[in-house]
Each structure stands twice: as structure tokens, then as C-alpha cells.
mmCIF file of C-alpha atoms in Angstrom:
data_model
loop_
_atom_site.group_PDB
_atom_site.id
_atom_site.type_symbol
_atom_site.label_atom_id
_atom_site.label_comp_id
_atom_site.label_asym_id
_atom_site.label_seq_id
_atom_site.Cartn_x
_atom_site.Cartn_y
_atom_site.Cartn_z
ATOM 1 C CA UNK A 1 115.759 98.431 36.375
ATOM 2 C CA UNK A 2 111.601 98.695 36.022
ATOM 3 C CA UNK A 3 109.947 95.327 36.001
ATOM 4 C CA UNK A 4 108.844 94.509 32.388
ATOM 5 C CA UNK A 5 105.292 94.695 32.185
ATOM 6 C CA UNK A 6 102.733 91.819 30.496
ATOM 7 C CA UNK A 7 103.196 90.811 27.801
ATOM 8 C CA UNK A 8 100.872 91.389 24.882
ATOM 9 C CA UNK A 9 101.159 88.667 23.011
ATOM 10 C CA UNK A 10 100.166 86.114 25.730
ATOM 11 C CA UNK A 11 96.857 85.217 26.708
ATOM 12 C CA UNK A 12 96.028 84.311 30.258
ATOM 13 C CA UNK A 13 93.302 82.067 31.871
ATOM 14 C CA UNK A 14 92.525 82.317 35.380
ATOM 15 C CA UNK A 15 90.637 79.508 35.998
ATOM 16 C CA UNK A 16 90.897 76.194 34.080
ATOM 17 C CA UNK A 17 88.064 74.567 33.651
ATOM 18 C CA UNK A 18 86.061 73.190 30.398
ATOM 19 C CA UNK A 19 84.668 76.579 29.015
ATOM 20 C CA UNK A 20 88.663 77.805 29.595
ATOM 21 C CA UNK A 21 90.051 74.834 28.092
ATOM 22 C CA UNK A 22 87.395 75.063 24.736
ATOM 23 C CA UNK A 23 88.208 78.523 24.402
ATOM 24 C CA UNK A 24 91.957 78.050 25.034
ATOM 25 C CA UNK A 25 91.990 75.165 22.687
ATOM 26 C CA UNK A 26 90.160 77.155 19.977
ATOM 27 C CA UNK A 27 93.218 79.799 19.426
ATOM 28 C CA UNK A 28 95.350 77.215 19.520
ATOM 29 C CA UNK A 29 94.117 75.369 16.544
ATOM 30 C CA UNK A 30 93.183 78.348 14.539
ATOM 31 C CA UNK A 31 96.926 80.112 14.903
ATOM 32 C CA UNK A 32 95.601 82.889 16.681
ATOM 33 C CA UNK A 33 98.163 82.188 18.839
ATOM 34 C CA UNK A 34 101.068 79.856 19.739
ATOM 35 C CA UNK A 35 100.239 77.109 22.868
ATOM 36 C CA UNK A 36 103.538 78.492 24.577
ATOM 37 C CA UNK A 37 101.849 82.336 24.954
ATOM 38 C CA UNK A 38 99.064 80.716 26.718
ATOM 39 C CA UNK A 39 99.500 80.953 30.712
ATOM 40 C CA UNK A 40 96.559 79.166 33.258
ATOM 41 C CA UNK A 41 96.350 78.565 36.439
ATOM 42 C CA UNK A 42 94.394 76.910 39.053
ATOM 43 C CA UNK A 43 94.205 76.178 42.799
ATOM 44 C CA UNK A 44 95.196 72.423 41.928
ATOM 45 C CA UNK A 45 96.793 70.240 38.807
ATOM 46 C CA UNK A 46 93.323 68.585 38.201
ATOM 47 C CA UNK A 47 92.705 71.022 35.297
ATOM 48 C CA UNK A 48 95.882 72.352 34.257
ATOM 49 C CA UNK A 49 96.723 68.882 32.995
ATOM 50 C CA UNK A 50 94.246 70.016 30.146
ATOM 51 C CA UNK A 51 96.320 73.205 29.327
ATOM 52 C CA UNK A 52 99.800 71.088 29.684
ATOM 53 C CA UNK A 53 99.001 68.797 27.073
ATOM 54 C CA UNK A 54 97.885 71.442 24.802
ATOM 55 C CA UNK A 55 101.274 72.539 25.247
ATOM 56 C CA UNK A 56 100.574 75.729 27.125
ATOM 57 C CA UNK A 57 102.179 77.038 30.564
ATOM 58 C CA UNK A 58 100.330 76.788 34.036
ATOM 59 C CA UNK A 59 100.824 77.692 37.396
ATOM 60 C CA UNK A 60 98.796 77.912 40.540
ATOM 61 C CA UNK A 61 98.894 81.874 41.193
ATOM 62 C CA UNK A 62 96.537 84.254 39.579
ATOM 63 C CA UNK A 63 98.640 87.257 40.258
ATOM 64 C CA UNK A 64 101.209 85.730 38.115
ATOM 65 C CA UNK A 65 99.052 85.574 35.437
ATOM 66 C CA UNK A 66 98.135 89.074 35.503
ATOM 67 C CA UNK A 67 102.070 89.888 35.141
ATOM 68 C CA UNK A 68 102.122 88.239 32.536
ATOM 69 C CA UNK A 69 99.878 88.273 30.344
ATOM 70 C CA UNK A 70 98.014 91.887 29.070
ATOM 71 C CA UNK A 71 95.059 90.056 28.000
ATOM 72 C CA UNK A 72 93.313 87.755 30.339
ATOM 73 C CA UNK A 73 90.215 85.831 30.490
ATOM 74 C CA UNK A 74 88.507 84.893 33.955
ATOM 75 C CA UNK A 75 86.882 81.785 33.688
ATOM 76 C CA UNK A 76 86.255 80.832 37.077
ATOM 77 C CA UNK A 77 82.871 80.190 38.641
ATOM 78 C CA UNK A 78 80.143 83.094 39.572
ATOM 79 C CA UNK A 79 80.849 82.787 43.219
ATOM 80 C CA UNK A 80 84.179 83.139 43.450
ATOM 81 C CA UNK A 81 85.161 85.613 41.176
ATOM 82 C CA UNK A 82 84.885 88.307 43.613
ATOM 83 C CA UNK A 83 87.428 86.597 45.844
ATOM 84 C CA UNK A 84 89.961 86.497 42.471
ATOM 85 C CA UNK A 85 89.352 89.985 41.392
ATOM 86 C CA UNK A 86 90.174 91.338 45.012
ATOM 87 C CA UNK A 87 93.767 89.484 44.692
ATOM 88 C CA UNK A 88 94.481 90.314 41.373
ATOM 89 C CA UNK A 89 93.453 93.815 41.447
ATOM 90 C CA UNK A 90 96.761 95.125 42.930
ATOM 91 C CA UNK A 91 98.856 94.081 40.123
ATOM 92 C CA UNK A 92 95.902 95.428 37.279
ATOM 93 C CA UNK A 93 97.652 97.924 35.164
ATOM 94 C CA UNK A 94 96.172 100.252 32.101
ATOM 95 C CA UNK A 95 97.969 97.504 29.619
ATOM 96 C CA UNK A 96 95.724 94.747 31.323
ATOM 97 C CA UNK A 97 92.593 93.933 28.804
ATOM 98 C CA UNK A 98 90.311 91.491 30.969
ATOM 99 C CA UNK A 99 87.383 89.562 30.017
ATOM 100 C CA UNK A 100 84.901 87.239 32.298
ATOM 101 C CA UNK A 101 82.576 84.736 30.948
ATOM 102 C CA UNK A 102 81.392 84.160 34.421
ATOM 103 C CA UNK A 103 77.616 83.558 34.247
ATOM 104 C CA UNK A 104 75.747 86.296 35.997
ATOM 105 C CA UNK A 105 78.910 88.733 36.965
ATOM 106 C CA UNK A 106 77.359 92.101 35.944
ATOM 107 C CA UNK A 107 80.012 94.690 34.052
ATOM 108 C CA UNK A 108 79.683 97.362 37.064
ATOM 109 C CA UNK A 109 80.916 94.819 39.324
ATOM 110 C CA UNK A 110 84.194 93.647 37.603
ATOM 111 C CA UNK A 111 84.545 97.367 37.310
ATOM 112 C CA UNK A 112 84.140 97.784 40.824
ATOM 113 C CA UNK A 113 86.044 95.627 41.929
ATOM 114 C CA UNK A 114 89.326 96.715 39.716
ATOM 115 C CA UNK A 115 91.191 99.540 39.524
ATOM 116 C CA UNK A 116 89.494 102.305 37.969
ATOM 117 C CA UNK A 117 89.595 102.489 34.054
ATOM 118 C CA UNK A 118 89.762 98.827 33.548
ATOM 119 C CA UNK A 119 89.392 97.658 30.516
ATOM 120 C CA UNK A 120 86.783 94.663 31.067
ATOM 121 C CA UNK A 121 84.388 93.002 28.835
ATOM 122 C CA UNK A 122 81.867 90.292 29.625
ATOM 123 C CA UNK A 123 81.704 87.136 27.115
ATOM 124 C CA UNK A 124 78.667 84.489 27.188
ATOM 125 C CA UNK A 125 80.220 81.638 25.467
ATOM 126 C CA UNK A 126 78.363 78.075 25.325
ATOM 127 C CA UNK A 127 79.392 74.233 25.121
ATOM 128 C CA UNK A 128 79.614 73.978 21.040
ATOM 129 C CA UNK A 129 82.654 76.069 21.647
ATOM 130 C CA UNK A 130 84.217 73.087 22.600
ATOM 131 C CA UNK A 131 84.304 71.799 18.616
ATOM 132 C CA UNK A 132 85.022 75.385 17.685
ATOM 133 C CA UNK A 133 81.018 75.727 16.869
ATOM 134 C CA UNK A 134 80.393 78.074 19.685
ATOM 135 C CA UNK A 135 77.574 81.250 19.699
ATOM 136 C CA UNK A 136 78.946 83.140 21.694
ATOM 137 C CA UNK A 137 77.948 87.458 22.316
ATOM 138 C CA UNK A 138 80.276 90.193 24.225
ATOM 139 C CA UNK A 139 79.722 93.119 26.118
ATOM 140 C CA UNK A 140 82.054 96.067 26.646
ATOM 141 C CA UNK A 141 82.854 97.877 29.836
ATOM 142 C CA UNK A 142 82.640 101.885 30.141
ATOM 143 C CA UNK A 143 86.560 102.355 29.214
ATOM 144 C CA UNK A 144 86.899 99.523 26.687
ATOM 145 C CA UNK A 145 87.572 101.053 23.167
ATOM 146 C CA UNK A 146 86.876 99.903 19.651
ATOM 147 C CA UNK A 147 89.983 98.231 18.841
ATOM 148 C CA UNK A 148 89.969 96.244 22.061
ATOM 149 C CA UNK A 149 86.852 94.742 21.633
ATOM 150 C CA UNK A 150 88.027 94.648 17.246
ATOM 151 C CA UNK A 151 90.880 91.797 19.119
ATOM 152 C CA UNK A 152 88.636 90.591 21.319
ATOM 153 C CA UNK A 153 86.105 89.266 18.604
ATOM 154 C CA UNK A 154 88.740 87.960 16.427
ATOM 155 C CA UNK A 155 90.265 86.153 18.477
ATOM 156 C CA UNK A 156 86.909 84.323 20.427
ATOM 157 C CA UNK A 157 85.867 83.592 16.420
ATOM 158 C CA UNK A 158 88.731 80.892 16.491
ATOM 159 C CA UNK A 159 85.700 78.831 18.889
ATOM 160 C CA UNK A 160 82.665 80.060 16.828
ATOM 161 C CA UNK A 161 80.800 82.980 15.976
ATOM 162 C CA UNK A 162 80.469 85.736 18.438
ATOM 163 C CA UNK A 163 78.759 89.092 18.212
ATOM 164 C CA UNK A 164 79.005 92.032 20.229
ATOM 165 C CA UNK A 165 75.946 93.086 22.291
ATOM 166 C CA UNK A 166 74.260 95.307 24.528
ATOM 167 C CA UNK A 167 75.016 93.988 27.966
ATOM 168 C CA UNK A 168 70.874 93.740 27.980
ATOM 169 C CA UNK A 169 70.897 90.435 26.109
ATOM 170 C CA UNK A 170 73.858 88.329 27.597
ATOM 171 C CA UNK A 171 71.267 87.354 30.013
ATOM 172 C CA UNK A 172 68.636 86.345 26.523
ATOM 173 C CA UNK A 173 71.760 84.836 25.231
ATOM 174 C CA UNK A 174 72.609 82.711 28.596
ATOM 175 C CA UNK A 175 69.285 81.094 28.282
ATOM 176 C CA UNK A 176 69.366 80.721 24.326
ATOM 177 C CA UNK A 177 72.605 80.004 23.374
ATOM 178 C CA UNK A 178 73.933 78.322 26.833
ATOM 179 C CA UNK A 179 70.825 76.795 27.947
ATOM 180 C CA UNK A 180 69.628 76.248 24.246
ATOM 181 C CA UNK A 181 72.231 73.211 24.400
ATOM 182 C CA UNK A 182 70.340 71.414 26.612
ATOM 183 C CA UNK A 183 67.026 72.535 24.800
ATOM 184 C CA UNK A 184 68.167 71.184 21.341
ATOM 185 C CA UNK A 185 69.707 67.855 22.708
ATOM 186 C CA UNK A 186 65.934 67.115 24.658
ATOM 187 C CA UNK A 187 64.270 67.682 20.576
ATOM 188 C CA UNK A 188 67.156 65.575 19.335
ATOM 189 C CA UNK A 189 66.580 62.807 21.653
ATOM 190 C CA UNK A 190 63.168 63.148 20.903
ATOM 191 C CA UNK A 191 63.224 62.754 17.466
ATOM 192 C CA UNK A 192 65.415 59.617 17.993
ATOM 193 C CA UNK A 193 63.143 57.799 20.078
ATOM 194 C CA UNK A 194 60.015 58.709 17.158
ATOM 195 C CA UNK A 195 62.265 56.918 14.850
ATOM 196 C CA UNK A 196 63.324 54.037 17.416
ATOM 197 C CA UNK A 197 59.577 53.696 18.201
ATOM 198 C CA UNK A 198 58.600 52.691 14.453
ATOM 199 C CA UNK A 199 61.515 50.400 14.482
ATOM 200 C CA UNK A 200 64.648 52.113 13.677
ATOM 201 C CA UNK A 201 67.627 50.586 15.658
ATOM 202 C CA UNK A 202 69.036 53.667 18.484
ATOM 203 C CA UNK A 203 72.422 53.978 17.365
ATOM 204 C CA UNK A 204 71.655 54.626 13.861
ATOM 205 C CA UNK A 205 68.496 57.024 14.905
ATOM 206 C CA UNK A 206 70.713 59.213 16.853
ATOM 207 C CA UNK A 207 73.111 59.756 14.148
ATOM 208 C CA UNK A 208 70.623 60.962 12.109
ATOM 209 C CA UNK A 209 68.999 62.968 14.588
ATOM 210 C CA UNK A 210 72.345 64.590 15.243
ATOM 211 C CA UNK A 211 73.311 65.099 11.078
ATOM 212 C CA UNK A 212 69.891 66.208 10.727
ATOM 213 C CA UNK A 213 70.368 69.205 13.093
ATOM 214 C CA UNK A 214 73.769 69.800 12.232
ATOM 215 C CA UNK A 215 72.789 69.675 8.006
ATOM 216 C CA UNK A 216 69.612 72.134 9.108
ATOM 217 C CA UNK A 217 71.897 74.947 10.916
ATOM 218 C CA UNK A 218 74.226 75.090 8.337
ATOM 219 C CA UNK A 219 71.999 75.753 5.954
ATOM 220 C CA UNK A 220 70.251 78.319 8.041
ATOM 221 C CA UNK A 221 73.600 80.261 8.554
ATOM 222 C CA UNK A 222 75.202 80.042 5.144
ATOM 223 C CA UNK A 223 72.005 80.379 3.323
ATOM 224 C CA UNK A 224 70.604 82.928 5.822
ATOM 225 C CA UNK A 225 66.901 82.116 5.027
ATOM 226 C CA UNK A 226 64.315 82.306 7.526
ATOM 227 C CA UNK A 227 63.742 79.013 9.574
ATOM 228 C CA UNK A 228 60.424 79.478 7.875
ATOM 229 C CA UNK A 229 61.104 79.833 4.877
ATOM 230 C CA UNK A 230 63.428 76.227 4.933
ATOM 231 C CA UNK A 231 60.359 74.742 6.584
ATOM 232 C CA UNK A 232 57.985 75.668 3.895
ATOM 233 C CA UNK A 233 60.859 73.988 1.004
ATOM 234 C CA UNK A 234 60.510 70.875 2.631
ATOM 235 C CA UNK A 235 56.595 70.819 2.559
ATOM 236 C CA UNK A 236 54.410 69.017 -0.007
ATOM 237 C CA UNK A 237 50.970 68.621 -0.196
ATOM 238 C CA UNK A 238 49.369 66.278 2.339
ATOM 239 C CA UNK A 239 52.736 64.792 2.713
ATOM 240 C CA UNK A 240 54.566 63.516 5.819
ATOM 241 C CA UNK A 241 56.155 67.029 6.551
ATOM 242 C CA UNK A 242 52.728 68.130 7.159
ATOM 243 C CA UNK A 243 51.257 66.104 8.960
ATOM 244 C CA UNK A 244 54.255 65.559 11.319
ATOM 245 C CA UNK A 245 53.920 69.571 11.719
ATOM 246 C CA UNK A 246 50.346 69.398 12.542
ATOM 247 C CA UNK A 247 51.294 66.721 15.494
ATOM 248 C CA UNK A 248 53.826 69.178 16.788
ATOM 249 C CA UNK A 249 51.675 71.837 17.096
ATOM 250 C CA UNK A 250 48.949 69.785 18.501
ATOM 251 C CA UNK A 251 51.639 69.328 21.064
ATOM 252 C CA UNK A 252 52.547 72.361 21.524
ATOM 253 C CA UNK A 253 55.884 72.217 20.739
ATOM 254 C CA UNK A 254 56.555 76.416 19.530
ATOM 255 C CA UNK A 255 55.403 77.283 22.773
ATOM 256 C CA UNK A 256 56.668 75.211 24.899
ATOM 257 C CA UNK A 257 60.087 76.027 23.237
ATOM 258 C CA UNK A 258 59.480 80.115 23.909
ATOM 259 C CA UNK A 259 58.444 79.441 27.149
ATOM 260 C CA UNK A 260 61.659 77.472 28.146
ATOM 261 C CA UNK A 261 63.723 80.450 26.989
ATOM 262 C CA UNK A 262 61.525 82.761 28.791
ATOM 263 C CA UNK A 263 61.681 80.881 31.922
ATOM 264 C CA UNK A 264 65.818 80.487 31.751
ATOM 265 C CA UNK A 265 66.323 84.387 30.616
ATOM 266 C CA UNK A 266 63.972 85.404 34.001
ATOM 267 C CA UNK A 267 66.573 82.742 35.985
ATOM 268 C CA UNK A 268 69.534 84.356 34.515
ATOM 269 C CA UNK A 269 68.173 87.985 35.454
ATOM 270 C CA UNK A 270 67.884 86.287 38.969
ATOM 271 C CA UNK A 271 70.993 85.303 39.753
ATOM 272 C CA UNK A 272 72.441 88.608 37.918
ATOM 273 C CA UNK A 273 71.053 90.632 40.429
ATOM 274 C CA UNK A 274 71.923 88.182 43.277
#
């Protein structure tokens, strides 16, 4: 009798590690799908822990994985997903749907390196997606179809919102969206300090920092006004808005903000081609 061949209703993660585990976690909570149709593995138990108390399976073969699972999600890092794709590659089939969020891993190359006809697609998630407030974009491979990359977008919306792109801007989006993390948290810690400067106590200035960015991007999204446009509501004549705006710019603080995306888009092209 034929082997049975993966099954589609389980999603697999080769690799285990944080962005995995967020994205994992994600589909759990939103009942996209059940913790005991999610497979991972890893070289050692140091991660799959993670996945075991979620409730899902584990295992420390990759191949298995792949027999398992149709659709499967490579979340390992840049350098060594080459080495993974060459051993799972003989046990690919035309059910498989796979997906990398591997920074930097160009779609011809997971093509290349799989059988041919592959459905892949390439995924730039970011930290947020963590507390299911990700911004995430996807790209699609030469042979993945519409109603592939229909599942794949409903099912990465259980960790945020993601949009489907021209392969072009995962690089933009790396630098935005992942790097933009680490952009935002410098202007939150910022603002903090302003505030602990004229005397407010730290805790209680980083909380409001924090609410204050999270209370500003909400509005943004469900409103979906221009950031200008919400920046010119909260102006009023030689108020404080104002004249906190006027230090900013003094400061430079709009281009120095472009130029930091600038500078990690050209670093993300770098190590794309490398």
C-alpha cells in the first residue's frame, strides 16, 4: 500500500525559534488551527519546549516534517537554509506549499534549490507578531497560484496584518517594518526620558510613551487618515504641539528617520545578493 502523503490540514515549522513560535502561537489562538496539527522541529529541545507547551508536536528531523505536513514554513536562519532545503528537497512533492521568512533568501533560490514547480512564497514578518500585532508582506514564487497565496494570507492575519507584495519591497519592508521596531522603541525611549527630564518619574513616563504610540497607530489604521492630517488635529495656535514640532525639526528628526530606513533597505539589498 502507497505511503499516505502530508497532510493538509497540518502546518509545519522547520526551525523553532521566536519568529516560529509568534507565528505558530498566532494560529493557535485565533482557531486557524488546532495546536495538535502543528509539527516543529529542531536540532535540539531548547526551542521545541516553546511548541510543547503550546500543545503542538515536535521532533528533531526536518524530513519528517515535510511528510507530514503539506504546508510548511522555514523559519530557520539565512545561513543555513540552504543546508535544510538540500535535505528536505527529496521528499518535496506537488502537495507541499512552502514558505520562508528567512531574511535575505531570494525566491529564485528556494526555487533552485527544490524540486521544480515548487510552490514557495517568501514572508517578512516582524517582532509585534509576537502579540498578534505583526506587519508583515508576502511574495509569491513563479508556480504559486491565487488560492495558495488566498490561505497563505489568512492564515499569517491570525499574527497581524500582512499584504502581498512585489518581491521588490520585502527588502523596503525588512528595514521598515523589521528594523522599524528598533526605530520606534529609540523615539519611545526618547520621549520618556523628555518627560523624565522635567520631572516625571520613569516607570510612569514609559507607560505613556508606550500608550501614546500604541493610541496613535490605532487611530492611524482604523481611521486611515494621513499621519499628517492627525498631526495637524492636535495643533493649536502657538501651543505646546507647535513648538515641540519646531524643536524636532530643528533636530532633524524627519530626516534622520528616512535616512535610517534608507540605510537598512541598502543593508538588506546587501546581504540579499550575498
Amino acid at each position: 500500500m502507497a505511503a499516505a502523503g502530508p497532510n493538509p490540514q497540518r502546518v509545519g515549522f522547520v526551525g523553532a525559534g521566536r519568529m516560529a513560535q509568534a507565528i505558530a502561537q498566532g494560529l493557535i489562538r485565533a482557531g486557524k488551527v488546532e495546536a495538535q496539527q502543528v509539527l516543529a522541529s529542531a536540532p535540539t529541545d531548547r526551542n521545541l519546549c516553546h511548541f510543547q507547551a503550546l500543545g503542538c508536536q515536535t521532533t528533531h528531523s526536518n524530513q519528517e516534517v515535510l511528510q507530514r505536513c503539506s504546508l510548511v514554513i522555514f523559519a530557520t536562519k539565512p545561513q543555513v537554509l540552504q543546508a535544510v532545503l538540500t535535505e528536505v528537497a527529496p521528499v518535496v512533492t506537488a502537495e507541499h506549499m512552502l514558505v520562508s521568512v528567512a531574511a535575505g533568501v531570494s525566491l529564485r533560490t528556494l526555487e533552485e534549490l527544490l524540486p521544480p514547480k515548487t510552490r514557495v512564497f517568501r514572508v517578512s514578518p516582524n517582532l509585534p507578531c509576537l502579540v498578534q500585532e505583526g506587519a508583515m508582506v508576502m511574495a509569491r514564487g513563479l508556480h504559486a497560484g491565487n488560492s495558495e497565496a488566498r490561505l497563505l494570507q489568512n492564515l499569517l492575519e491570525a499574527c497581524g496584518q500582512c499584504e502581498e507584495v512585489p518581491e521588490a519591497y520585502v527588502d523596503i519592508h525588512t528595514a521598515l517594518g523589521g528594523s522599524g521596531v528598533a526605530f520606534v522603541c529609540m523615539f519611545s525611549e526618547a520621549l520618556a526620558e523628555g518627560a523624565i527630564k522635567m520631572g516625571m518619574p520613569s516607570s510612569l513616563a514609559h507607560r505613556i510613551a508606550a500608550q501614546t504610540l500604541l493610541g496613535t497607530a490605532k487611530m492611524l489604521l482604523q481611521g486611515g487618515q494621513h499621519p499628517a492630517q492627525l498631526r495637524t488635529d492636535v495643533l493649536t495656535p502657538a501651543g505646546t504641539t507647535i513648538y515641540g514640532l519646531h524643536a524636532l525639526e530643528q533636530g532633524g528628526l524627519r530626516a534622520a528617520a528616512m535616512s535610517a530606513v534608507e540605510a537598512a533597505t541598502c543593508r538588506a539589498k546587501e546581504l540579499s545578493r550575498k
